Amino acid sequence: MKSVPQISLEEAVALVKDGDILLQGGFGMTGNPVHLMHALAETGTKNLTFIGNNVGEVGIGGGKLLRNGQIRKMIGSFFTSNPEAVKAAQEGMVEYELLPQGTLAEAIRAGGAGIGGFFTPTSAGTELARGRETKVIQGKEQVFVEGIRGNVAFVRAWKADTAGNLTYRMTEQNFNRAMATAADLVIAEVEEIVPVGEIAPEHVHTPGSYVDYLVEAKLTLEDLGSSASVASSRKADETRMNMARRALNELKKGDVVNLGIGIPTLVADLITPEDGIVMHTENGMLGVGPSPKDGGGAMDYPVNAGKIPVTALPGSSYFDSADSFAMIRGRHVDIAVMGGLEVDEQANLANWAVPGQPLLGVGGAMDLASGAKTLIITMTHTNKDGSSKVVPTCSLPLTALKAVDMIITDLAVFRFIDGQLTLIELMPGATLEEVRAKTTAKFIEKLQ
């Protein structure tokens, strides 16, 4: 059995050269090789192309490299989790490329598997498809994406043996597993290194053949950033809770369900284990339970896609981001409940960007909108200026084409029935006249 060299943080980061493409595992600060990143921030290495889901948090992880001006270009799916990354992009201090989260994960997996690229329906018809080759495959427009490889990958595992076999803890697989396959040089930062044989073969997530060097480094609460702990509770007004309750009525026992941020998150607070609904989170978990009651954070619990610590229900499972989005694109998620900025008469969705703002944070929205079997949008019926969000044609950047099945607003419930926007229900306190006055889209009425 081979023996993988164990080196210091300083020795590890000395292997990164000016101009390298650096892959960095982690989802937010969960499973993030933060010690390697901070050690790299102490060097003069510069002109890096940084590839990761997001560029750490302010002053933490990749955020340190960004502050130092060591990053020339960043490629990821959700830069908006770090306001300094947004500012750097807006001011032209760094180049950037935004990819849907599932596309990013699959591109890294393809690069690691020696696959030149792939076609995906995710982002078809949107701003992110501009300039890319498209084809109609099996009746669907699909977008070509090249595989991604790096010069160096920094990954974080919970445990390694001396042969380089890695095992990850809870939702810390995320981007780490794919990235460990997709670089010329792979350096694994781990909590503990044990003798070969102490990790059972069936518990190895990344085989040692992928790993070149090991660095042992212990996590602290400070390393976890915003996931270090969870707030005790959140309050929502009755209008928003009414929308959440109505969405819950669409979920049935055994459904695999993904909830977006905003109003959809409130649905999670209403679900009980007895409901039998299987919650999916795109960073790699099925069977998401409620927030921990003891206020514990990501040191003790898995996290969801909002980077919030959660509990695991009996029968839960963990996997990596590439597998998670394979579930989504493969239509193994029954229902996605998402927020919206606009939905139009053609069932098109816009929910991730507004004109005049840099396109810096799409996350998993495009994958979920086009991949879930059923898409429910929850949103207020109008904007703050009173303009309708249910419109003839979306004016905002599109998330997905012809994807929406149901709209739940504070005033009304619509379904797309035989391709026609159809009003089926009024929400508490709303009148038909009010819905007509505040909806610019054409719809038919089949009130129940």
CSV table of C-alpha atoms in Angstrom, one decimal:
chain,number,residue,atom,x,y,z
A,1,MET,CA,0.0,0.0,0.0
A,2,LYS,CA,1.4,3.4,-0.9
A,3,SER,CA,2.2,6.0,1.8
A,4,VAL,CA,1.1,9.6,1.1
A,5,PRO,CA,3.6,12.3,2.4
A,6,GLN,CA,2.4,14.3,5.4
A,7,ILE,CA,3.6,17.8,5.1
A,8,SER,CA,3.2,21.2,6.9
A,9,LEU,CA,0.8,23.9,5.8
A,10,GLU,CA,3.8,26.0,4.7
A,11,GLU,CA,5.2,23.2,2.6
A,12,ALA,CA,1.8,22.6,1.0
A,13,VAL,CA,1.1,26.2,-0.1
A,14,ALA,CA,4.7,26.5,-1.5
A,15,LEU,CA,3.5,24.0,-4.1
A,16,VAL,CA,1.0,26.6,-5.5
A,17,LYS,CA,2.6,28.7,-8.2
A,18,ASP,CA,1.8,32.1,-9.7
A,19,GLY,CA,-0.9,31.8,-12.3
A,20,ASP,CA,-2.2,28.4,-11.1
A,21,ILE,CA,-5.8,27.3,-11.4
A,22,LEU,CA,-6.7,26.5,-7.8
A,23,LEU,CA,-9.8,24.3,-7.0
A,24,GLN,CA,-11.1,24.8,-3.5
A,25,GLY,CA,-13.6,22.4,-1.9
A,26,GLY,CA,-16.3,23.4,0.6
A,27,PHE,CA,-19.8,24.8,0.6
A,28,GLY,CA,-19.5,28.2,2.3
A,29,MET,CA,-17.1,27.4,5.2
A,30,THR,CA,-18.4,23.8,5.6
A,31,GLY,CA,-15.8,21.3,4.4
A,32,ASN,CA,-13.6,24.2,3.5
A,33,PRO,CA,-9.8,23.7,3.6
A,34,VAL,CA,-9.6,27.0,5.6
A,35,HIS,CA,-6.1,26.4,7.0
A,36,LEU,CA,-4.6,25.8,3.6
A,37,MET,CA,-6.3,29.0,2.3
A,38,HIS,CA,-5.1,31.1,5.2
A,39,ALA,CA,-1.5,29.7,4.8
A,40,LEU,CA,-1.7,30.6,1.1
A,41,ALA,CA,-2.8,34.1,2.0
A,42,GLU,CA,0.5,34.5,3.9
A,43,THR,CA,2.5,33.9,0.7
A,44,GLY,CA,3.2,36.1,-2.3
A,45,THR,CA,1.5,33.8,-4.7
A,46,LYS,CA,-0.6,35.8,-7.1
A,47,ASN,CA,-2.6,35.8,-10.4
A,48,LEU,CA,-4.6,32.8,-9.3
A,49,THR,CA,-7.7,31.5,-11.0
A,50,PHE,CA,-9.9,30.5,-8.1
A,51,ILE,CA,-12.6,27.9,-8.6
A,52,GLY,CA,-15.1,27.1,-5.9
A,53,ASN,CA,-18.8,27.4,-5.1
A,54,ASN,CA,-18.1,30.7,-3.4
A,55,VAL,CA,-15.1,32.8,-2.4
A,56,GLY,CA,-15.3,32.0,1.4
A,57,GLU,CA,-16.8,34.7,3.6
A,58,VAL,CA,-15.5,38.2,4.4
A,59,GLY,CA,-11.9,37.8,5.5
A,60,ILE,CA,-12.2,34.0,5.8
A,61,GLY,CA,-11.0,31.2,3.5
A,62,GLY,CA,-10.8,32.5,-0.1
A,63,GLY,CA,-11.9,35.8,1.2
A,64,LYS,CA,-8.4,36.4,2.5
A,65,LEU,CA,-6.9,35.7,-0.9
A,66,LEU,CA,-9.4,38.1,-2.4
A,67,ARG,CA,-8.5,40.9,0.1
A,68,ASN,CA,-4.8,40.4,-0.7
A,69,GLY,CA,-5.3,40.8,-4.4
A,70,GLN,CA,-4.0,37.2,-5.1
A,71,ILE,CA,-7.0,36.2,-7.2
A,72,ARG,CA,-7.0,37.3,-10.9
A,73,LYS,CA,-10.2,35.4,-11.8
A,74,MET,CA,-12.9,33.7,-9.8
A,75,ILE,CA,-15.2,30.9,-11.2
A,76,GLY,CA,-18.2,29.8,-9.0
A,77,SER,CA,-21.9,29.8,-8.5
A,78,PHE,CA,-22.7,32.1,-5.6
A,79,PHE,CA,-20.3,35.0,-5.1
A,80,THR,CA,-23.0,37.1,-3.3
A,81,SER,CA,-22.3,35.2,0.0
A,82,ASN,CA,-19.1,37.4,0.2
A,83,PRO,CA,-19.9,41.2,-0.2
A,84,GLU,CA,-16.2,41.8,-0.9
A,85,ALA,CA,-16.3,39.4,-3.8
A,86,VAL,CA,-19.3,41.3,-5.2
A,87,LYS,CA,-17.5,44.7,-4.8
A,88,ALA,CA,-14.3,43.3,-6.4
A,89,ALA,CA,-16.4,42.1,-9.4
A,90,GLN,CA,-18.4,45.4,-9.7
A,91,GLU,CA,-15.2,47.5,-9.7
A,92,GLY,CA,-13.4,45.3,-12.2
A,93,MET,CA,-10.7,44.2,-9.7
A,94,VAL,CA,-11.2,40.6,-10.6
A,95,GLU,CA,-12.5,38.7,-13.6
A,96,TYR,CA,-15.3,36.3,-12.9
A,97,GLU,CA,-17.4,33.6,-14.5
A,98,LEU,CA,-20.7,32.5,-13.0
A,99,LEU,CA,-22.0,28.9,-13.5
A,100,PRO,CA,-25.1,27.3,-12.1
A,101,GLN,CA,-24.1,25.3,-9.1
A,102,GLY,CA,-25.0,21.9,-10.6
A,103,THR,CA,-23.2,22.8,-13.8
A,104,LEU,CA,-20.1,23.7,-11.8
A,105,ALA,CA,-20.2,20.4,-9.9
A,106,GLU,CA,-20.7,18.4,-13.1
A,107,ALA,CA,-18.0,20.3,-14.9
A,108,ILE,CA,-15.5,19.4,-12.2
A,109,ARG,CA,-16.6,15.8,-12.1
A,110,ALA,CA,-16.2,15.7,-15.9
A,111,GLY,CA,-12.8,17.2,-15.7
A,112,GLY,CA,-11.7,14.6,-13.2
A,113,ALA,CA,-13.1,11.8,-15.3
A,114,GLY,CA,-11.3,12.9,-18.5
A,115,ILE,CA,-14.5,14.0,-20.2
A,116,GLY,CA,-14.1,17.1,-22.4
A,117,GLY,CA,-17.6,18.5,-21.7
A,118,PHE,CA,-21.3,17.8,-21.6
A,119,PHE,CA,-24.7,19.1,-22.6
A,120,THR,CA,-27.2,20.1,-19.9
A,121,PRO,CA,-30.7,21.7,-20.0
A,122,THR,CA,-29.8,23.9,-17.0
A,123,SER,CA,-29.5,27.6,-18.1
A,124,ALA,CA,-30.9,27.0,-21.5
A,125,GLY,CA,-32.6,30.3,-22.7
A,126,THR,CA,-30.9,32.4,-20.0
A,127,GLU,CA,-28.1,34.9,-19.8
A,128,LEU,CA,-25.7,32.2,-18.6
A,129,ALA,CA,-26.1,30.4,-21.9
A,130,ARG,CA,-25.0,33.4,-23.9
A,131,GLY,CA,-22.0,32.6,-26.1
A,132,ARG,CA,-22.2,28.8,-25.5
A,133,GLU,CA,-23.0,26.1,-28.0
A,134,THR,CA,-26.6,24.8,-27.7
A,135,LYS,CA,-28.3,21.7,-29.2
A,136,VAL,CA,-31.8,20.2,-29.1
A,137,ILE,CA,-31.4,16.8,-27.6
A,138,GLN,CA,-34.4,14.5,-26.9
A,139,GLY,CA,-36.6,17.5,-27.6
A,140,LYS,CA,-34.9,19.8,-25.1
A,141,GLU,CA,-32.6,22.7,-25.7
A,142,GLN,CA,-29.3,22.0,-23.9
A,143,VAL,CA,-26.2,24.0,-23.3
A,144,PHE,CA,-22.6,22.8,-23.8
A,145,VAL,CA,-20.2,23.2,-20.8
A,146,GLU,CA,-16.5,22.2,-20.9
A,147,GLY,CA,-15.0,20.0,-18.1
A,148,ILE,CA,-12.9,21.8,-15.5
A,149,ARG,CA,-9.5,20.8,-14.3
A,150,GLY,CA,-7.0,22.6,-12.0
A,151,ASN,CA,-3.3,22.7,-11.4
A,152,VAL,CA,-3.9,22.3,-7.6
A,153,ALA,CA,-6.9,21.2,-5.5
A,154,PHE,CA,-7.3,22.0,-1.8
A,155,VAL,CA,-9.8,19.7,-0.2
A,156,ARG,CA,-11.0,19.2,3.3
A,157,ALA,CA,-11.8,15.8,4.8
A,158,TRP,CA,-12.5,14.7,8.3
A,159,LYS,CA,-10.2,11.7,8.4
A,160,ALA,CA,-7.4,10.3,6.3
A,161,ASP,CA,-5.3,7.2,6.6
A,162,THR,CA,-1.6,7.1,5.7
A,163,ALA,CA,-2.4,5.7,2.3
A,164,GLY,CA,-4.4,8.9,1.5
A,165,ASN,CA,-7.9,7.4,1.7
A,166,LEU,CA,-10.3,10.1,2.8
A,167,THR,CA,-13.6,10.1,4.6
A,168,TYR,CA,-15.9,13.1,5.0
A,169,ARG,CA,-18.2,14.1,7.8
A,170,MET,CA,-21.9,14.8,7.2
A,171,THR,CA,-22.5,17.5,4.5
A,172,GLU,CA,-18.7,18.1,4.2
A,173,GLN,CA,-18.5,16.1,1.0
A,174,ASN,CA,-20.0,18.9,-1.1
A,175,PHE,CA,-17.5,19.9,-3.8
A,176,ASN,CA,-14.6,18.1,-2.1
A,177,ARG,CA,-15.1,14.7,-3.7
A,178,ALA,CA,-15.2,15.9,-7.3
A,179,MET,CA,-12.3,18.4,-6.8
A,180,ALA,CA,-10.1,15.6,-5.4
A,181,THR,CA,-10.3,14.0,-8.8
A,182,ALA,CA,-9.8,17.1,-11.0
A,183,ALA,CA,-6.3,18.5,-10.4
A,184,ASP,CA,-2.8,17.7,-11.2
A,185,LEU,CA,-1.9,18.0,-7.5
A,186,VAL,CA,-4.3,17.3,-4.7
A,187,ILE,CA,-3.6,18.4,-1.2
A,188,ALA,CA,-6.0,17.2,1.5
A,189,GLU,CA,-6.4,19.1,4.8
A,190,VAL,CA,-7.8,16.7,7.4
A,191,GLU,CA,-8.8,16.7,11.0
A,192,GLU,CA,-7.0,13.5,11.8
A,193,ILE,CA,-4.5,11.1,10.1
A,194,VAL,CA,-4.8,7.5,11.2
A,195,PRO,CA,-2.8,4.3,10.3
A,196,VAL,CA,-3.7,2.5,7.1
A,197,GLY,CA,-6.5,0.0,7.7
A,198,GLU,CA,-8.3,2.1,10.4
A,199,ILE,CA,-10.8,3.4,7.8
A,200,ALA,CA,-12.9,0.5,6.6
A,201,PRO,CA,-12.9,0.2,2.8
A,202,GLU,CA,-16.7,0.8,2.7
A,203,HIS,CA,-16.2,4.1,4.5
A,204,VAL,CA,-13.7,5.5,2.0
A,205,HIS,CA,-15.2,8.4,0.0
A,206,THR,CA,-12.0,9.4,-1.9
A,207,PRO,CA,-9.5,6.6,-2.7
A,208,GLY,CA,-5.9,7.4,-1.9
A,209,SER,CA,-4.9,7.2,-5.6
A,210,TYR,CA,-6.2,10.7,-6.0
A,211,VAL,CA,-4.4,12.3,-3.1
A,212,ASP,CA,-0.8,13.6,-3.3
A,213,TYR,CA,-0.2,15.2,0.1
A,214,LEU,CA,-1.8,15.2,3.5
A,215,VAL,CA,-1.9,18.1,6.0
A,216,GLU,CA,-3.3,17.7,9.5
A,217,ALA,CA,-5.2,20.7,10.8
A,218,LYS,CA,-7.8,21.0,13.5
A,219,LEU,CA,-11.1,22.9,13.0
A,220,THR,CA,-12.3,25.6,15.4
A,221,LEU,CA,-15.6,27.4,15.6
A,222,GLU,CA,-14.0,30.5,14.1
A,223,ASP,CA,-13.1,28.5,11.0
A,224,LEU,CA,-16.8,27.8,10.3
A,225,GLY,CA,-17.8,31.5,9.8
A,226,SER,CA,-21.6,32.0,9.7
A,227,SER,CA,-22.3,28.3,10.1
A,228,ALA,CA,-20.6,28.2,13.6
A,229,SER,CA,-24.0,28.3,15.3
A,230,VAL,CA,-27.7,28.7,14.6
A,231,ALA,CA,-30.1,31.4,15.8
A,232,SER,CA,-32.8,30.2,18.1
A,233,SER,CA,-35.8,31.1,15.9
A,234,ARG,CA,-37.1,33.3,13.2
A,235,LYS,CA,-40.5,35.1,13.0
A,236,ALA,CA,-42.6,35.6,10.0
A,237,ASP,CA,-45.8,37.6,9.5
A,238,GLU,CA,-49.1,35.8,9.0
A,239,THR,CA,-49.2,36.6,5.3
A,240,ARG,CA,-46.0,34.8,4.6
A,241,MET,CA,-47.0,31.9,6.8
A,242,ASN,CA,-50.3,31.6,4.9
A,243,MET,CA,-48.2,31.1,1.7
A,244,ALA,CA,-46.0,28.6,3.4
A,245,ARG,CA,-49.1,26.6,4.7
A,246,ARG,CA,-50.6,26.6,1.3
A,247,ALA,CA,-47.4,25.3,-0.2
A,248,LEU,CA,-47.3,22.6,2.5
A,249,ASN,CA,-50.7,21.4,1.3
A,250,GLU,CA,-49.1,20.4,-2.0
A,251,LEU,CA,-46.6,18.1,-0.4
A,252,LYS,CA,-47.5,14.5,0.4
A,253,LYS,CA,-45.9,11.6,2.2
A,254,GLY,CA,-42.9,10.2,0.5
A,255,ASP,CA,-42.3,13.2,-1.7
A,256,VAL,CA,-38.6,14.3,-2.1
A,257,VAL,CA,-38.8,18.1,-1.7
A,258,ASN,CA,-36.3,20.9,-2.1
A,259,LEU,CA,-37.1,24.2,-0.5
A,260,GLY,CA,-35.5,27.5,-1.6
A,261,ILE,CA,-34.6,30.5,0.5
A,262,GLY,CA,-37.2,33.1,1.6
A,263,ILE,CA,-40.8,32.1,1.9
A,264,PRO,CA,-40.1,28.4,1.0
A,265,THR,CA,-37.8,28.1,4.0
A,266,LEU,CA,-40.8,28.7,6.2
A,267,VAL,CA,-42.4,25.5,4.9
A,268,ALA,CA,-39.6,23.6,6.6
A,269,ASP,CA,-40.8,24.9,10.0
A,270,LEU,CA,-44.2,23.4,9.4
A,271,ILE,CA,-43.1,19.9,8.4
A,272,THR,CA,-43.1,17.3,11.1
A,273,PRO,CA,-41.4,13.8,11.0
A,274,GLU,CA,-44.9,12.3,10.9
A,275,ASP,CA,-45.6,14.0,7.5
A,276,GLY,CA,-43.1,11.6,5.9
A,277,ILE,CA,-41.7,14.3,3.5
A,278,VAL,CA,-38.1,13.7,2.5
A,279,MET,CA,-36.3,17.0,2.4
A,280,HIS,CA,-33.4,17.4,0.0
A,281,THR,CA,-30.6,20.0,0.1
A,282,GLU,CA,-28.4,20.6,-2.9
A,283,ASN,CA,-25.2,20.5,-0.9
A,284,GLY,CA,-25.6,16.8,-0.3
A,285,MET,CA,-28.3,15.5,2.0
A,286,LEU,CA,-31.6,13.7,2.0
A,287,GLY,CA,-33.7,13.6,5.2
A,288,VAL,CA,-33.1,17.1,6.5
A,289,GLY,CA,-34.6,17.7,9.9
A,290,PRO,CA,-35.4,20.9,11.9
A,291,SER,CA,-32.7,23.2,13.2
A,292,PRO,CA,-30.9,21.9,16.3
A,293,LYS,CA,-32.6,22.9,19.6
A,294,ASP,CA,-29.3,23.3,21.4
A,295,GLY,CA,-28.1,26.1,19.2
A,296,GLY,CA,-25.2,23.9,17.9
A,297,GLY,CA,-23.5,24.7,14.7
A,298,ALA,CA,-21.7,23.0,11.8
A,299,MET,CA,-19.1,21.4,14.1
A,300,ASP,CA,-21.8,19.1,15.4
A,301,TYR,CA,-24.5,19.1,12.7
A,302,PRO,CA,-24.9,19.0,8.9
A,303,VAL,CA,-25.9,22.2,7.2
A,304,ASN,CA,-28.5,22.9,4.5
A,305,ALA,CA,-28.1,24.9,1.3
A,306,GLY,CA,-28.6,28.2,3.3
A,307,LYS,CA,-25.5,27.1,5.3
A,308,ILE,CA,-27.7,26.8,8.3
A,309,PRO,CA,-27.1,23.9,10.7
A,310,VAL,CA,-29.9,21.3,10.7
A,311,THR,CA,-30.6,17.9,12.2
A,312,ALA,CA,-30.7,14.5,10.4
A,313,LEU,CA,-33.9,12.5,10.5
A,314,PRO,CA,-33.8,8.6,10.7
A,315,GLY,CA,-33.0,7.3,7.3
A,316,SER,CA,-31.0,10.3,6.2
A,317,SER,CA,-28.1,10.1,3.8
A,318,TYR,CA,-25.2,12.2,2.7
A,319,PHE,CA,-23.5,12.6,-0.7
A,320,ASP,CA,-21.6,15.1,-2.7
A,321,SER,CA,-22.8,18.1,-4.7
A,322,ALA,CA,-22.3,16.3,-8.1
A,323,ASP,CA,-24.5,13.4,-7.0
A,324,SER,CA,-27.0,15.9,-5.5
A,325,PHE,CA,-27.5,17.7,-8.8
A,326,ALA,CA,-27.6,14.5,-10.7
A,327,MET,CA,-30.7,13.7,-8.5
A,328,ILE,CA,-32.1,17.1,-9.5
A,329,ARG,CA,-31.4,16.9,-13.2
A,330,GLY,CA,-32.4,13.3,-13.4
A,331,ARG,CA,-35.8,14.2,-12.0
A,332,HIS,CA,-35.5,12.4,-8.7
A,333,VAL,CA,-36.7,15.5,-6.8
A,334,ASP,CA,-40.5,15.5,-6.8
A,335,ILE,CA,-41.2,19.1,-5.9
A,336,ALA,CA,-39.1,22.3,-5.6
A,337,VAL,CA,-40.6,25.2,-3.8
A,338,MET,CA,-38.8,28.4,-4.7
A,339,GLY,CA,-39.2,32.2,-4.4
A,340,GLY,CA,-39.8,34.3,-7.5
A,341,LEU,CA,-39.4,37.8,-8.8
A,342,GLU,CA,-41.6,37.3,-11.9
A,343,VAL,CA,-43.6,34.5,-13.5
A,344,ASP,CA,-45.2,35.0,-16.9
A,345,GLU,CA,-48.0,33.6,-19.0
A,346,GLN,CA,-45.6,31.1,-20.6
A,347,ALA,CA,-44.6,29.6,-17.2
A,348,ASN,CA,-41.2,31.2,-17.5
A,349,LEU,CA,-39.5,32.1,-14.2
A,350,ALA,CA,-37.2,35.0,-13.2
A,351,ASN,CA,-35.9,34.8,-9.7
A,352,TRP,CA,-32.2,35.4,-9.5
A,353,ALA,CA,-31.1,38.8,-10.9
A,354,VAL,CA,-32.4,42.3,-11.6
A,355,PRO,CA,-31.3,44.7,-14.4
A,356,GLY,CA,-28.3,46.9,-13.6
A,357,GLN,CA,-26.9,44.5,-11.0
A,358,PRO,CA,-24.0,42.2,-11.7
A,359,LEU,CA,-25.0,38.6,-12.3
A,360,LEU,CA,-23.1,37.2,-9.3
A,361,GLY,CA,-25.3,34.6,-7.5
A,362,VAL,CA,-27.4,31.9,-9.2
A,363,GLY,CA,-26.6,29.0,-6.9
A,364,GLY,CA,-28.8,25.9,-7.6
A,365,ALA,CA,-31.8,27.8,-8.8
A,366,MET,CA,-31.5,27.1,-12.5
A,367,ASP,CA,-30.9,23.3,-11.9
A,368,LEU,CA,-33.9,23.0,-9.6
A,369,ALA,CA,-36.2,25.1,-11.7
A,370,SER,CA,-35.5,23.0,-14.8
A,371,GLY,CA,-35.0,19.6,-13.1
A,372,ALA,CA,-37.7,19.1,-10.4
A,373,LYS,CA,-40.8,17.2,-11.5
A,374,THR,CA,-43.0,20.0,-10.1
A,375,LEU,CA,-42.1,23.6,-9.5
A,376,ILE,CA,-44.1,25.7,-7.1
A,377,ILE,CA,-43.3,29.5,-6.8
A,378,THR,CA,-44.1,31.4,-3.7
A,379,MET,CA,-43.9,35.2,-3.8
A,380,THR,CA,-45.7,38.4,-3.0
A,381,HIS,CA,-48.2,39.3,-5.7
A,382,THR,CA,-46.8,42.7,-6.3
A,383,ASN,CA,-43.5,44.6,-5.9
A,384,LYS,CA,-43.2,47.4,-3.4
A,385,ASP,CA,-44.3,49.9,-6.0
A,386,GLY,CA,-47.5,48.0,-6.6
A,387,SER,CA,-46.4,46.5,-10.0
A,388,SER,CA,-47.4,42.9,-10.7
A,389,LYS,CA,-45.1,40.0,-10.5
A,390,VAL,CA,-47.5,37.8,-12.5
A,391,VAL,CA,-46.8,39.3,-15.9
A,392,PRO,CA,-47.4,38.7,-19.6
A,393,THR,CA,-43.7,38.3,-20.3
A,394,CYS,CA,-40.8,38.3,-17.9
A,395,SER,CA,-38.6,41.4,-18.1
A,396,LEU,CA,-36.0,40.2,-15.6
A,397,PRO,CA,-33.2,37.7,-16.5
A,398,LEU,CA,-34.7,34.3,-16.8
A,399,THR,CA,-34.0,31.4,-14.5
A,400,ALA,CA,-35.8,28.7,-16.5
A,401,LEU,CA,-38.2,28.4,-19.5
A,402,LYS,CA,-41.7,26.9,-19.3
A,403,ALA,CA,-40.9,25.4,-15.9
A,404,VAL,CA,-43.5,26.7,-13.4
A,405,ASP,CA,-46.4,24.5,-12.4
A,406,MET,CA,-48.0,26.5,-9.6
A,407,ILE,CA,-47.8,30.0,-8.2
A,408,ILE,CA,-48.8,30.9,-4.6
A,409,THR,CA,-48.9,34.6,-3.7
A,410,ASP,CA,-50.4,36.5,-0.8
A,411,LEU,CA,-53.5,37.0,-2.9
A,412,ALA,CA,-54.0,34.0,-5.1
A,413,VAL,CA,-53.1,30.5,-6.2
A,414,PHE,CA,-52.5,29.8,-9.9
A,415,ARG,CA,-51.8,26.6,-11.8
A,416,PHE,CA,-50.7,26.1,-15.3
A,417,ILE,CA,-53.4,23.8,-16.7
A,418,ASP,CA,-52.9,22.7,-20.3
A,419,GLY,CA,-50.4,25.5,-20.7
A,420,GLN,CA,-52.9,28.1,-19.5
A,421,LEU,CA,-52.4,30.3,-16.4
A,422,THR,CA,-55.4,29.5,-14.3
A,423,LEU,CA,-56.6,31.1,-11.1
A,424,ILE,CA,-57.8,28.2,-8.9
A,425,GLU,CA,-58.0,29.8,-5.4
A,426,LEU,CA,-58.1,33.1,-3.5
A,427,MET,CA,-55.9,33.5,-0.4
A,428,PRO,CA,-57.4,34.5,2.9
A,429,GLY,CA,-58.6,38.1,2.8
A,430,ALA,CA,-58.2,38.5,-1.0
A,431,THR,CA,-61.0,39.3,-3.4
A,432,LEU,CA,-61.3,38.4,-7.1
A,433,GLU,CA,-61.5,42.1,-8.0
A,434,GLU,CA,-58.2,42.7,-6.3
A,435,VAL,CA,-56.5,39.8,-8.0
A,436,ARG,CA,-57.7,41.0,-11.4
A,437,ALA,CA,-56.5,44.6,-10.7
A,438,LYS,CA,-53.1,43.5,-9.5
A,439,THR,CA,-52.3,40.8,-12.2
A,440,THR,CA,-51.1,42.0,-15.6
A,441,ALA,CA,-50.9,38.5,-17.0
A,442,LYS,CA,-53.9,37.1,-18.8
A,443,PHE,CA,-55.5,34.2,-16.9
A,444,ILE,CA,-58.6,32.1,-16.8
A,445,GLU,CA,-60.7,31.5,-13.7
A,446,LYS,CA,-61.5,28.0,-12.2
A,447,LEU,CA,-62.0,28.9,-8.6
A,448,GLN,CA,-62.5,25.8,-6.4
